[in-house]
């Protein structure tokens, strides 16, 4: 009985977090700074602009782009300028201008995207051409020395957008640019035009220098701000979700992010904010319920916490994004094995959950979890080993809607009566595009009373199933066999005209280092008669085989072999002749 | 008569260069070092390998690739290793491994090309996968710190190949990597397996550190050489010629190199070897005949020099690649306005000719200049302003062939008699693939007696025509108009139902800086009726126009405008409504 009481007590400690409510957003995020590791100590207090003589730029701008379209193109520029008066970038064409990868159709629609959200027309990058001789016509020239990465935060007030659209792509591109993000000396230039806003401190973690805002580039009159070395565009390499601009939202087809990238990213962030990974026991449940305070409420969150504690023998802390510092929340999540929350951007923090943890996402009435799965997709990445369970309120009695709210928070009173009634009588939001679908907003901003008994019994079942669900080894899927070695082929006489071919070889030399698994090793053997356009192939499990068949004694045969392990096909050996 | 005598005298001084013959290749190229600018003083005497603990690499290798196929793909690797025992690269898969842009089909045929010559099967790059736990199985680990660029020289004994395949791509990629080649700290690793060979000193000019050869990576036993930061692959961005591996040789379709890249490259090289651009007079002819000493001779080069001096009033220096230092040759060519030579790799140095110069390429009997034009394509780049004249020996009497030479130098005695006779009676080498076509080799290794009178009279004519051929302004073609400004649209009543549309706007703001030319400025106006799928377009020369037609008084019209100068189409203005 002691254990039981302790768990209840922890549950109540969790509830105590509620007393921290109502601090200002800006206040709570300053906590990140206090926790930062050494890299943050180098933050400058002022942007490093220096006024320079126009002759420094008289050779002109240079630009090198890579990629096929604005969606995947990134560019590097030397001496790219920005003119605050017109709010445009300028490419000065001079005698030292180099250009590559810049297509003639760079206005259709753009040279590059300034955010990782593809092809969004508020995120287009382009520049204005000017002959460098004209540089003397500008008032003053300020140069920002060193490396700058210029990009747009897509939606800097939303944690999901911050992590998915900005921070993970930043982590990826800075790693690529510097081969190792820890050696990055690139300054971030947040060109979206917003103020710092509540998550600005997170962006600070990606540079030893203070990020600049578009506003910081404002100089009066006809002045220019030029960048010594500017990198434009974020990578799409780490994104996994599309927000429904062109088709209903959902996971990107063929997204490429892996569990390891998530793990490297969260490890980087945790090291930057001073969160060390704590010991974590599979046997002791340690849960967090992320609550919301202004809308999309769980109306009985207190009861839910208490009952979860009682029935699951879990200590549940109820935490509000508005209350605790992000650092504190990340620290808690990093050592939790159960994270519960209603659908919302805070659940992006589930990427900090340790292996073996469980994410539970609650959906309001009439919202189909299958249609909104940024977090399910995230935590389901093979190798993350986080279980996911969606709980949907199916009981109309347990929902509270707000038909007279502002329309961006789901109000429908502004709609024609017929449309209102249609929405009110619908039991599931139909598929829709982003971002102003009234039925979607109406439903997602409902408050929910969770049917605690039903919730707990379904969760228990999900957790029991999750335990038997072992993660796959992500690294094994990257291991390819190399070429087979020492291929030999001999003709074995059968009749005067007909022979068999005896072929033998050694396994690839790298296989001896694949010690993790008992792997199935297969070999694909291709045999072609010289001057005949017909090749036959065999799949074998051994490194020696006698091929019977219509092989002609005085013909020449070419033999190629490649090794296959776990669907990974190695390269062919060079041709052998017999 | 004084002037005439002086010219003859200069012609003879030119001939005096012949006395420098027969120095060893290695000797003459050391001259480059002596002339090098400051960057060369930092060359290390020893490769910077340090032996490291395997734990330094225990996080594994990371790799980031860009590009669609091995032809255009380049990759960056952190902690890529090389195992001399197998002569293969190793990618260690560990917990900190990041991978992007690496396709599953990286063996079909390769992940990247190690040279700029596309898809050549001797130039493929790939790596062997090994789990990082196995790193303890290797004897010793040597780490090369800093940035390395690993590539193959394609044909390091041939000046055309050296410049076209290697040096220009190096210049381009190092500029892109470091935004400015002068700030590059990348070490070159020449992985082709050749020794330094005769042009090694040229490669030294592209790094402050001594280039490594593949041989320098050899460590005994099971040791590894690992690269802290390795860049793989050369750019195709600057190549203009294909050597005939898949179709007969010729200029690449859609090659992208421009005169400015050539000029920036030659300026860089000249600064590195201490050649300053000298004053150059259009009125004083200053010529160079590049002679050959071992094969493909101009049999009457002395007579040719004398007669050119006499008839063109030009001082001609006869110089042999085997005799003078490359520095000296580049210095001379940089201030010459006439360069003559028989088809051969030395003519790649024509890129150092100043504006207004003339390149004359001599072709042996039966070799059609139109089929072999690497140098014509080079010097004809718009903006280089170098005239090109091909002279072909059409007189069978003036050729000396070598049917009993080794076959790689054009001997044909090893061929069947019928084939020999066919070659001997042919008056033009048919189109052929690289690299062993016997008829091509037979003809290109002929010696030629130039018909001096015919040569001079044709050259005079070509030079007279060249003078009137003004170069175009390459930079103008890069200048695009920006968006038009302040678009307004008004309906002008014609009848109760029908209106005209009066549209006016301001030119793009960047046009006022295009001061070089009287440019034709055009505007393309698109007008669409709202909710109607039919858009009409007009091209105009003014910034105000009244569109007559079937415009309906109570319809809404959308108007877009873009500016066009010299075929460069600017971006559309945002839509205006009337």
PDB file of N, CA and C in Angstrom, chain B residues 23 40 94 113 185 189-190 230 346 358 473 504 542:
ATOM      1  N   UNK B  23      65.364  20.813 -71.854  1.00  0.00           N
ATOM      2  CA  UNK B  23      65.349  20.719 -70.395  1.00  0.00           C
ATOM      3  C   UNK B  23      64.331  19.669 -69.977  1.00  0.00           C
ATOM      4  N   UNK B  40      51.441  30.525 -51.529  1.00  0.00           N
ATOM      5  CA  UNK B  40      52.272  29.341 -51.659  1.00  0.00           C
ATOM      6  C   UNK B  40      53.276  29.205 -50.520  1.00  0.00           C
ATOM      7  N   UNK B  94      27.334   4.769 -37.072  1.00  0.00           N
ATOM      8  CA  UNK B  94      27.307   4.856 -35.617  1.00  0.00           C
ATOM      9  C   UNK B  94      26.148   5.696 -35.131  1.00  0.00           C
ATOM     10  N   UNK B 113      30.968  10.984 -59.134  1.00  0.00           N
ATOM     11  CA  UNK B 113      32.132  10.882 -60.012  1.00  0.00           C
ATOM     12  C   UNK B 113      33.297  11.611 -59.356  1.00  0.00           C
ATOM     13  N   UNK B 185      40.637  27.049 -47.341  1.00  0.00           N
ATOM     14  CA  UNK B 185      41.636  26.322 -46.545  1.00  0.00           C
ATOM     15  C   UNK B 185      41.524  24.815 -46.810  1.00  0.00           C
ATOM     16  N   UNK B 189      43.252  16.306 -52.406  1.00  0.00           N
ATOM     17  CA  UNK B 189      43.716  14.918 -52.370  1.00  0.00           C
ATOM     18  C   UNK B 189      43.518  14.350 -53.777  1.00  0.00           C
ATOM     19  N   UNK B 190      44.626  14.170 -54.491  1.00  0.00           N
ATOM     20  CA  UNK B 190      44.570  13.691 -55.869  1.00  0.00           C
ATOM     21  C   UNK B 190      44.536  12.173 -55.815  1.00  0.00           C
ATOM     22  N   UNK B 230      35.597  15.898 -45.547  1.00  0.00           N
ATOM     23  CA  UNK B 230      35.964  15.584 -46.930  1.00  0.00           C
ATOM     24  C   UNK B 230      34.863  16.004 -47.885  1.00  0.00           C
ATOM     25  N   UNK B 346      48.392  22.156 -75.814  1.00  0.00           N
ATOM     26  CA  UNK B 346      48.987  23.441 -75.435  1.00  0.00           C
ATOM     27  C   UNK B 346      48.064  24.602 -75.779  1.00  0.00           C
ATOM     28  N   UNK B 358      44.005  36.822 -81.425  1.00  0.00           N
ATOM     29  CA  UNK B 358      43.607  35.881 -82.477  1.00  0.00           C
ATOM     30  C   UNK B 358      44.264  34.538 -82.205  1.00  0.00           C
ATOM     31  N   UNK B 473      28.278  42.346 -74.798  1.00  0.00           N
ATOM     32  CA  UNK B 473      28.450  42.611 -73.374  1.00  0.00           C
ATOM     33  C   UNK B 473      27.801  41.484 -72.574  1.00  0.00           C
ATOM     34  N   UNK B 504      -1.829  52.213 -66.489  1.00  0.00           N
ATOM     35  CA  UNK B 504      -0.527  52.882 -66.466  1.00  0.00           C
ATOM     36  C   UNK B 504       0.261  52.476 -65.242  1.00  0.00           C
ATOM     37  N   UNK B 542       5.315  51.348 -74.119  1.00  0.00           N
ATOM     38  CA  UNK B 542       5.062  52.504 -73.256  1.00  0.00           C
ATOM     39  C   UNK B 542       4.561  52.049 -71.893  1.00  0.00           C
TER      40      UNK B 542
END
